[in-house]
Amino acid sequence: MASEEMEQLVRREYKQGFVTDIESDTVPPGLDESVIAFISQKKDEPQWMLEWRLEAYRQWLKMTPPSWAHLEYPEIDYQAISYFSAPKKPEDRPQSLDEVDPKLLETYEKLGIPLHERAALAGVAVDAVFDSVSVTTTFKEKLAEAGVIFCSISEAIREYPELVRQYLGTVVPQADNFFAALNSAVFTDGSFVYVPEGVTCPMELSTYFRINAANTGQFERTLIICDKKAQVSYLEGCTAPMRDENQLHAAVVELVALEDAYIKYSTVQNWYPGDEDGKGGIYNFVTKRGDCRGDRSRISWTQVETGSAITWKYPSCMLRGKESIGEFYSVAVTNGRQQADTGTKMVHIGENTRSTIVAKGIAAGHSDQAYRGLVKIGPRAKGARNYTQCDSLLIGDKCGAHTFPYQEIGNSSATVEHEATTSKIADDQLFYCRARGIDEEDAVSMIVNGFCKDVFQELPMEFAVEAEALLNVTLEGSVG
Amino acid sequence: MLEVKDLHVTVEDKAILKGLDLTVNAGEVHAIMGPNGAGKSTLSAVIAGKEGYEVTQGTILFEGQDVLEMEIEERARAGLLLGFQYPIEIPGVKNIYLLKAALNAQREARGEGEIPAPEFMKLVREKSAQMQMDPSFLQRAVNEGFSGGEKKRNEILQMLVLEPKLAMLDEIDSGLDIDAMKIVAQGVNSLRSAGRAILLVTHYQRLLNHIEPDRVHVLVDGRIVKSGDKELALELEARGYEWVLEESVA
């Protein structure tokens, strides 16, 4: 197909670009210790939490942003960002959906998330984060019956300080990296999950959150702990309204799996990617790490990344427990001027640990993406095994895909396999479908969805359907 | 139904078809035969709309419509369907999904609604049984890991489900053993009807023992140099293509 045709059709407007007009209680841009104290105070936090934040802040001041990623973006002015924004009157939290600001509900409607219907139909408890404060939490009672704690991290800090203190920062330390340190200093909200010993969480836990107030950085902190023999499936999905300023998003997600525990963490990410020149999109610098602390524990990351102007994200697993399992299934789609440097780290520490990596990258338009994966086998990880497969699919001739696999093998009994392919979306496949009467756009989405199937089948059912739809929207007009 | 007039086609500046004329009426089966490199596959590819072929002269009309002005998918929706010599593999896309998407795209173009799921399942089961294909084929990725014979049977299965007005089958017999050939031929024969035409592109006469053509055309060096009935195919089988060429030059 002709590239100018493609060029023309690659341009599409972000369908979920709109701003909900709810007054925010925002601090002026800038960051110093007084801003951190303000945040901590706003959140009614105990003294230890404030000190923890300040420690992180002081370390952050000594750090520099990472420069090794295959990304290009202007330097970020951290003093131009406002670090706190919450919907007005946080003390008057709604007790049910009826009390929720109708404008917020409208926002969810536009996003195709009919909250109440979805919750009722799918049996999903939704902890919706709107800007930085949890506005509504459903199904809490059912979860409480099972002994599962699912609440905002702020609430957890107040209600379950001993659990938070025990685990916060034990997977991603305060000074782990530049963005994690910043997050540790200024995080405003996020989710907390604790599943007690022997409990299988009775429903999939889901947080839909979006960035709303203009020019406000979003710093989510999520902590999920699965006690011995416990299981949980957690879904994270997000979209954001259209705006002009580049927005920084630096979340931290920590997962802890004790003996025989299983955490499945699925993400569908659809943040604003910017206009056709790449202006205005979200900068997504995320640190996600799971710790298979107990023997036979298992952590599985599944992600579908379609949005953001820049994505810097490597969900990782520390496989400490014997026979523990780490998995990473990823589809990353870039279009327009998007850049993504994403992948995973599997660190094998315990004996007979296993990991699987399946990464699918799809690049269209002028986008550029890299898969960066580290498989590290420690000296004590006898019999460790890794299988890595990464495939890239290019649509058109102005995009790029790169693979950077790193392997550090410290044990001769380990088995590490790596397979990688890069293919262009084949003209003969397109012709075959079109010669059956299927129009080109449908044919592309069919072929691309087929390419991603190994990953989609790892997603929970209702999420898989959404992911497919999202993929189609993202690639809309990527070919003529 | 199909009217090709004075068709000239070049591929990368090389002339392949040099003034081809062909008329196919509804209800007829035509066979295009000829030596390698004569332009047989080019003809069906150009009619289907494959890229990379430049039509420098001539016209193709299908039921009075100018085919060359139509998009690939529009041609298929109008009832022009190409069976591939080398069917394409599409990993991760279920065979049944492609069939359903194609059928619904064609129905939509005809102003019909989507086919109800039970009706579709019944149709597809019936047709795959006819092609002696196990239902598990429907759940496999399109052509992926199929043997040569399975791919060809799958092409005919698509024809049976999509019911084109003009079915063009490019070397549908290549790579088939005799049993598979019989199954494929039986499928093609069941497509024969008063309202439908079939265009067979083939190198060998043996397919025509199973699918009896109404007309046989010999394509040599970009032109149809001789046409006749099924006896012509037998003569070609016995004598080769040389004499036709000599006759046409003379």
GROMACS .gro file of C-alpha atoms in nm, chain A residues 50-322:
model
  273
   50LEU     CA    1   0.589   1.190   5.639
   51GLU     CA    2   0.942   1.096   5.740
   52TRP     CA    3   0.948   0.815   5.489
   53ARG     CA    4   0.845   1.059   5.217
   54LEU     CA    5   1.106   1.314   5.320
   55GLU     CA    6   1.378   1.049   5.319
   56ALA     CA    7   1.279   0.959   4.965
   57TYR     CA    8   1.275   1.326   4.863
   58ARG     CA    9   1.624   1.387   5.000
   59GLN     CA   10   1.757   1.088   4.807
   60TRP     CA   11   1.575   1.201   4.493
   61LEU     CA   12   1.749   1.538   4.509
   62LYS     CA   13   2.080   1.356   4.461
   63MET     CA   14   1.960   1.148   4.166
   64THR     CA   15   1.943   1.215   3.792
   65PRO     CA   16   1.684   1.091   3.542
   66PRO     CA   17   1.786   0.773   3.357
   67SER     CA   18   1.923   0.833   3.009
   68TRP     CA   19   1.975   0.478   2.881
   69ALA     CA   20   1.629   0.425   2.737
   70HIS     CA   21   1.566   0.445   2.362
   71LEU     CA   22   1.351   0.756   2.406
   72GLU     CA   23   1.367   1.122   2.315
   73TYR     CA   24   1.184   1.392   2.505
   74PRO     CA   25   1.254   1.743   2.630
   75GLU     CA   26   1.388   1.778   2.982
   76ILE     CA   27   1.111   1.780   3.240
   77ASP     CA   28   1.088   2.077   3.474
   78TYR     CA   29   0.990   1.918   3.803
   79GLN     CA   30   0.928   2.259   3.957
   80ALA     CA   31   0.655   2.328   3.698
   81ILE     CA   32   0.443   2.039   3.815
   82SER     CA   33   0.170   2.062   4.072
   83TYR     CA   34   0.198   1.772   4.314
   84PHE     CA   35  -0.144   1.762   4.470
   85SER     CA   36  -0.492   1.779   4.328
   86ALA     CA   37  -0.810   1.639   4.476
   87PRO     CA   38  -1.179   1.687   4.400
   88LYS     CA   39  -1.329   1.946   4.638
   89LYS     CA   40  -1.447   1.859   4.984
   90PRO     CA   41  -1.259   1.535   5.031
   91GLU     CA   42  -1.414   1.505   5.379
   92ASP     CA   43  -1.755   1.460   5.217
   93ARG     CA   44  -1.682   1.134   5.039
   94PRO     CA   45  -1.989   0.987   4.874
   95GLN     CA   46  -2.121   0.676   5.042
   96SER     CA   47  -2.274   0.531   4.728
   97LEU     CA   48  -2.290   0.591   4.353
   98ASP     CA   49  -2.601   0.806   4.401
   99GLU     CA   50  -2.389   1.057   4.584
  100VAL     CA   51  -2.116   1.069   4.322
  101ASP     CA   52  -2.085   1.388   4.120
  102PRO     CA   53  -2.299   1.327   3.811
  103LYS     CA   54  -2.027   1.483   3.598
  104LEU     CA   55  -1.787   1.216   3.710
  105LEU     CA   56  -2.037   0.947   3.625
  106GLU     CA   57  -2.077   1.113   3.287
  107THR     CA   58  -1.703   1.090   3.239
  108TYR     CA   59  -1.717   0.720   3.305
  109GLU     CA   60  -2.002   0.690   3.061
  110LYS     CA   61  -1.795   0.856   2.788
  111LEU     CA   62  -1.517   0.612   2.863
  112GLY     CA   63  -1.760   0.330   2.819
  113ILE     CA   64  -1.741   0.234   3.183
  114PRO     CA   65  -2.095   0.222   3.317
  115LEU     CA   66  -1.966   0.172   3.669
  116HIS     CA   67  -2.273   0.032   3.840
  117GLU     CA   68  -2.375  -0.188   3.550
  118ARG     CA   69  -2.025  -0.314   3.500
  119ALA     CA   70  -1.980  -0.387   3.867
  120ALA     CA   71  -2.310  -0.569   3.889
  121LEU     CA   72  -2.277  -0.761   3.563
  122ALA     CA   73  -1.917  -0.863   3.585
  123GLY     CA   74  -1.897  -0.901   3.961
  124VAL     CA   75  -1.605  -0.660   3.962
  125ALA     CA   76  -1.537  -0.435   4.260
  126VAL     CA   77  -1.428  -0.096   4.135
  127ASP     CA   78  -1.204   0.135   4.327
  128ALA     CA   79  -1.228   0.432   4.098
  129VAL     CA   80  -0.953   0.684   4.137
  130PHE     CA   81  -1.050   1.022   4.002
  131ASP     CA   82  -0.748   1.242   4.009
  132SER     CA   83  -0.586   1.153   4.332
  133VAL     CA   84  -0.860   1.066   4.573
  134SER     CA   85  -1.069   0.753   4.567
  135VAL     CA   86  -1.423   0.861   4.503
  136THR     CA   87  -1.609   0.541   4.528
  137THR     CA   88  -1.547   0.185   4.631
  138THR     CA   89  -1.796  -0.091   4.569
  139PHE     CA   90  -1.840  -0.446   4.685
  140LYS     CA   91  -1.645  -0.367   4.994
  141GLU     CA   92  -1.871  -0.571   5.213
  142LYS     CA   93  -1.837  -0.888   5.010
  143LEU     CA   94  -1.462  -0.852   5.017
  144ALA     CA   95  -1.463  -0.782   5.388
  145GLU     CA   96  -1.654  -1.104   5.442
  146ALA     CA   97  -1.367  -1.292   5.276
  147GLY     CA   98  -1.120  -1.091   5.481
  148VAL     CA   99  -0.980  -0.916   5.175
  149ILE     CA  100  -0.874  -0.557   5.222
  150PHE     CA  101  -0.917  -0.345   4.909
  151CYS     CA  102  -0.894   0.028   4.961
  152SER     CA  103  -0.700   0.336   4.866
  153ILE     CA  104  -0.342   0.347   4.986
  154SER     CA  105  -0.421   0.660   5.189
  155GLU     CA  106  -0.693   0.477   5.372
  156ALA     CA  107  -0.461   0.182   5.429
  157ILE     CA  108  -0.198   0.410   5.578
  158ARG     CA  109  -0.459   0.531   5.828
  159GLU     CA  110  -0.647   0.205   5.889
  160TYR     CA  111  -0.381  -0.065   5.848
  161PRO     CA  112  -0.055   0.114   5.930
  162GLU     CA  113   0.121  -0.202   6.049
  163LEU     CA  114   0.066  -0.381   5.715
  164VAL     CA  115   0.169  -0.080   5.511
  165ARG     CA  116   0.477  -0.021   5.724
  166GLN     CA  117   0.575  -0.387   5.696
  167TYR     CA  118   0.561  -0.400   5.317
  168LEU     CA  119   0.579  -0.049   5.164
  169GLY     CA  120   0.909   0.003   4.986
  170THR     CA  121   1.026  -0.354   5.040
  171VAL     CA  122   0.990  -0.442   4.672
  172VAL     CA  123   1.068  -0.103   4.521
  173PRO     CA  124   1.290   0.081   4.771
  174GLN     CA  125   1.257   0.458   4.803
  175ALA     CA  126   1.577   0.523   4.610
  176ASP     CA  127   1.534   0.241   4.357
  177ASN     CA  128   1.540   0.481   4.065
  178PHE     CA  129   1.479   0.846   3.991
  179PHE     CA  130   1.107   0.813   3.923
  180ALA     CA  131   1.043   0.568   4.206
  181ALA     CA  132   1.212   0.810   4.448
  182LEU     CA  133   0.996   1.096   4.323
  183ASN     CA  134   0.688   0.880   4.363
  184SER     CA  135   0.787   0.778   4.714
  185ALA     CA  136   0.813   1.144   4.810
  186VAL     CA  137   0.490   1.271   4.661
  187PHE     CA  138   0.253   0.983   4.589
  188THR     CA  139  -0.103   1.092   4.650
  189ASP     CA  140  -0.309   0.783   4.603
  190GLY     CA  141  -0.337   0.438   4.458
  191SER     CA  142  -0.468   0.106   4.574
  192PHE     CA  143  -0.393  -0.128   4.857
  193VAL     CA  144  -0.485  -0.495   4.858
  194TYR     CA  145  -0.425  -0.755   5.125
  195VAL     CA  146  -0.548  -1.110   5.074
  196PRO     CA  147  -0.514  -1.317   5.392
  197GLU     CA  148  -0.372  -1.668   5.416
  198GLY     CA  149  -0.561  -1.935   5.223
  199VAL     CA  150  -0.812  -1.691   5.070
  200THR     CA  151  -0.889  -1.677   4.701
  201CYS     CA  152  -1.023  -1.331   4.637
  202PRO     CA  153  -1.392  -1.382   4.546
  203MET     CA  154  -1.385  -1.134   4.258
  204GLU     CA  155  -1.149  -0.962   4.022
  205LEU     CA  156  -1.035  -0.632   4.164
  206SER     CA  157  -1.038  -0.343   3.928
  207THR     CA  158  -0.925   0.017   3.938
  208TYR     CA  159  -1.008   0.254   3.662
  209PHE     CA  160  -0.827   0.573   3.702
  210ARG     CA  161  -0.768   0.869   3.490
  211ILE     CA  162  -0.576   1.189   3.502
  212ASN     CA  163  -0.796   1.493   3.503
  213ALA     CA  164  -0.690   1.829   3.641
  214ALA     CA  165  -0.474   2.001   3.379
  215ASN     CA  166  -0.101   2.016   3.444
  216THR     CA  167  -0.110   1.791   3.748
  217GLY     CA  168   0.135   1.507   3.780
  218GLN     CA  169  -0.010   1.181   3.885
  219PHE     CA  170   0.181   0.968   4.131
  220GLU     CA  171   0.002   0.648   4.211
  221ARG     CA  172   0.130   0.399   4.462
  222THR     CA  173  -0.011   0.051   4.459
  223LEU     CA  174   0.071  -0.221   4.708
  224ILE     CA  175  -0.069  -0.571   4.679
  225ILE     CA  176   0.010  -0.841   4.931
  226CYS     CA  177  -0.098  -1.200   4.888
  227ASP     CA  178  -0.043  -1.404   5.201
  228LYS     CA  179   0.034  -1.777   5.202
  229LYS     CA  180  -0.183  -1.983   4.965
  230ALA     CA  181  -0.385  -1.676   4.873
  231GLN     CA  182  -0.482  -1.567   4.520
  232VAL     CA  183  -0.591  -1.245   4.358
  233SER     CA  184  -0.648  -1.110   4.009
  234TYR     CA  185  -0.611  -0.735   3.979
  235LEU     CA  186  -0.708  -0.527   3.677
  236GLU     CA  187  -0.578  -0.181   3.608
  237GLY     CA  188  -0.715   0.029   3.323
  238CYS     CA  189  -0.678   0.393   3.245
  239THR     CA  190  -0.762   0.666   2.999
  240ALA     CA  191  -0.702   1.038   3.011
  241PRO     CA  192  -0.856   1.352   2.865
  242MET     CA  193  -0.694   1.555   2.591
  243ARG     CA  194  -0.474   1.844   2.693
  244ASP     CA  195  -0.178   2.048   2.572
  245GLU     CA  196   0.090   2.013   2.837
  246ASN     CA  197   0.293   1.700   2.854
  247GLN     CA  198   0.196   1.520   3.167
  248LEU     CA  199   0.426   1.321   3.384
  249HIS     CA  200   0.300   1.002   3.530
  250ALA     CA  201   0.533   0.813   3.762
  251ALA     CA  202   0.355   0.530   3.936
  252VAL     CA  203   0.499   0.259   4.155
  253VAL     CA  204   0.338  -0.081   4.190
  254GLU     CA  205   0.466  -0.332   4.444
  255LEU     CA  206   0.344  -0.690   4.461
  256VAL     CA  207   0.434  -0.934   4.736
  257ALA     CA  208   0.353  -1.304   4.702
  258LEU     CA  209   0.420  -1.524   5.002
  259GLU     CA  210   0.437  -1.907   4.997
  260ASP     CA  211   0.208  -2.067   4.738
  261ALA     CA  212   0.043  -1.733   4.664
  262TYR     CA  213  -0.059  -1.624   4.314
  263ILE     CA  214  -0.099  -1.266   4.197
  264LYS     CA  215  -0.223  -1.192   3.849
  265TYR     CA  216  -0.188  -0.826   3.755
  266SER     CA  217  -0.342  -0.712   3.427
  267THR     CA  218  -0.316  -0.365   3.274
  268VAL     CA  219  -0.489  -0.200   2.984
  269GLN     CA  220  -0.333   0.140   2.934
  270ASN     CA  221  -0.484   0.396   2.700
  271TRP     CA  222  -0.349   0.732   2.796
  272TYR     CA  223  -0.351   1.024   2.563
  273PRO     CA  224  -0.067   0.968   2.314
  274GLY     CA  225  -0.042   1.328   2.195
  275ASP     CA  226  -0.152   1.487   1.870
  276GLU     CA  227  -0.005   1.391   1.533
  277ASP     CA  228   0.315   1.580   1.613
  278GLY     CA  229   0.339   1.400   1.945
  279LYS     CA  230   0.242   1.713   2.138
  280GLY     CA  231   0.046   1.689   2.458
  281GLY     CA  232   0.072   1.322   2.536
  282ILE     CA  233   0.130   1.154   2.867
  283TYR     CA  234   0.482   1.065   2.986
  284ASN     CA  235   0.448   0.732   3.155
  285PHE     CA  236   0.747   0.640   3.372
  286VAL     CA  237   0.637   0.350   3.581
  287THR     CA  238   0.811   0.115   3.818
  288LYS     CA  239   0.628  -0.213   3.859
  289ARG     CA  240   0.784  -0.498   4.045
  290GLY     CA  241   0.664  -0.821   4.197
  291ASP     CA  242   0.841  -1.012   4.469
  292CYS     CA  243   0.787  -1.389   4.474
  293ARG     CA  244   0.900  -1.399   4.831
  294GLY     CA  245   0.762  -1.738   4.925
  295ASP     CA  246   0.835  -2.081   4.784
  296ARG     CA  247   0.611  -2.188   4.494
  297SER     CA  248   0.465  -1.841   4.465
  298ARG     CA  249   0.367  -1.701   4.128
  299ILE     CA  250   0.333  -1.352   3.984
  300SER     CA  251   0.195  -1.289   3.639
  301TRP     CA  252   0.201  -0.952   3.462
  302THR     CA  253  -0.018  -0.906   3.157
  303GLN     CA  254  -0.023  -0.568   2.988
  304VAL     CA  255  -0.175  -0.406   2.686
  305GLU     CA  256  -0.008  -0.071   2.630
  306THR     CA  257  -0.169   0.144   2.364
  307GLY     CA  258  -0.144   0.498   2.492
  308SER     CA  259   0.100   0.761   2.624
  309ALA     CA  260   0.343   0.974   2.427
  310ILE     CA  261   0.629   0.804   2.607
  311THR     CA  262   0.622   0.476   2.791
  312TRP     CA  263   0.907   0.365   3.015
  313LYS     CA  264   0.797   0.056   3.192
  314TYR     CA  265   0.942  -0.280   3.291
  315PRO     CA  266   0.715  -0.490   3.512
  316SER     CA  267   0.954  -0.727   3.681
  317CYS     CA  268   0.964  -1.034   3.903
  318MET     CA  269   1.210  -1.111   4.180
  319LEU     CA  270   1.198  -1.489   4.205
  320ARG     CA  271   1.329  -1.550   4.554
  321GLY     CA  272   1.120  -1.845   4.668
  322LYS     CA  273   1.212  -2.194   4.553
   0.00000   0.00000   0.00000
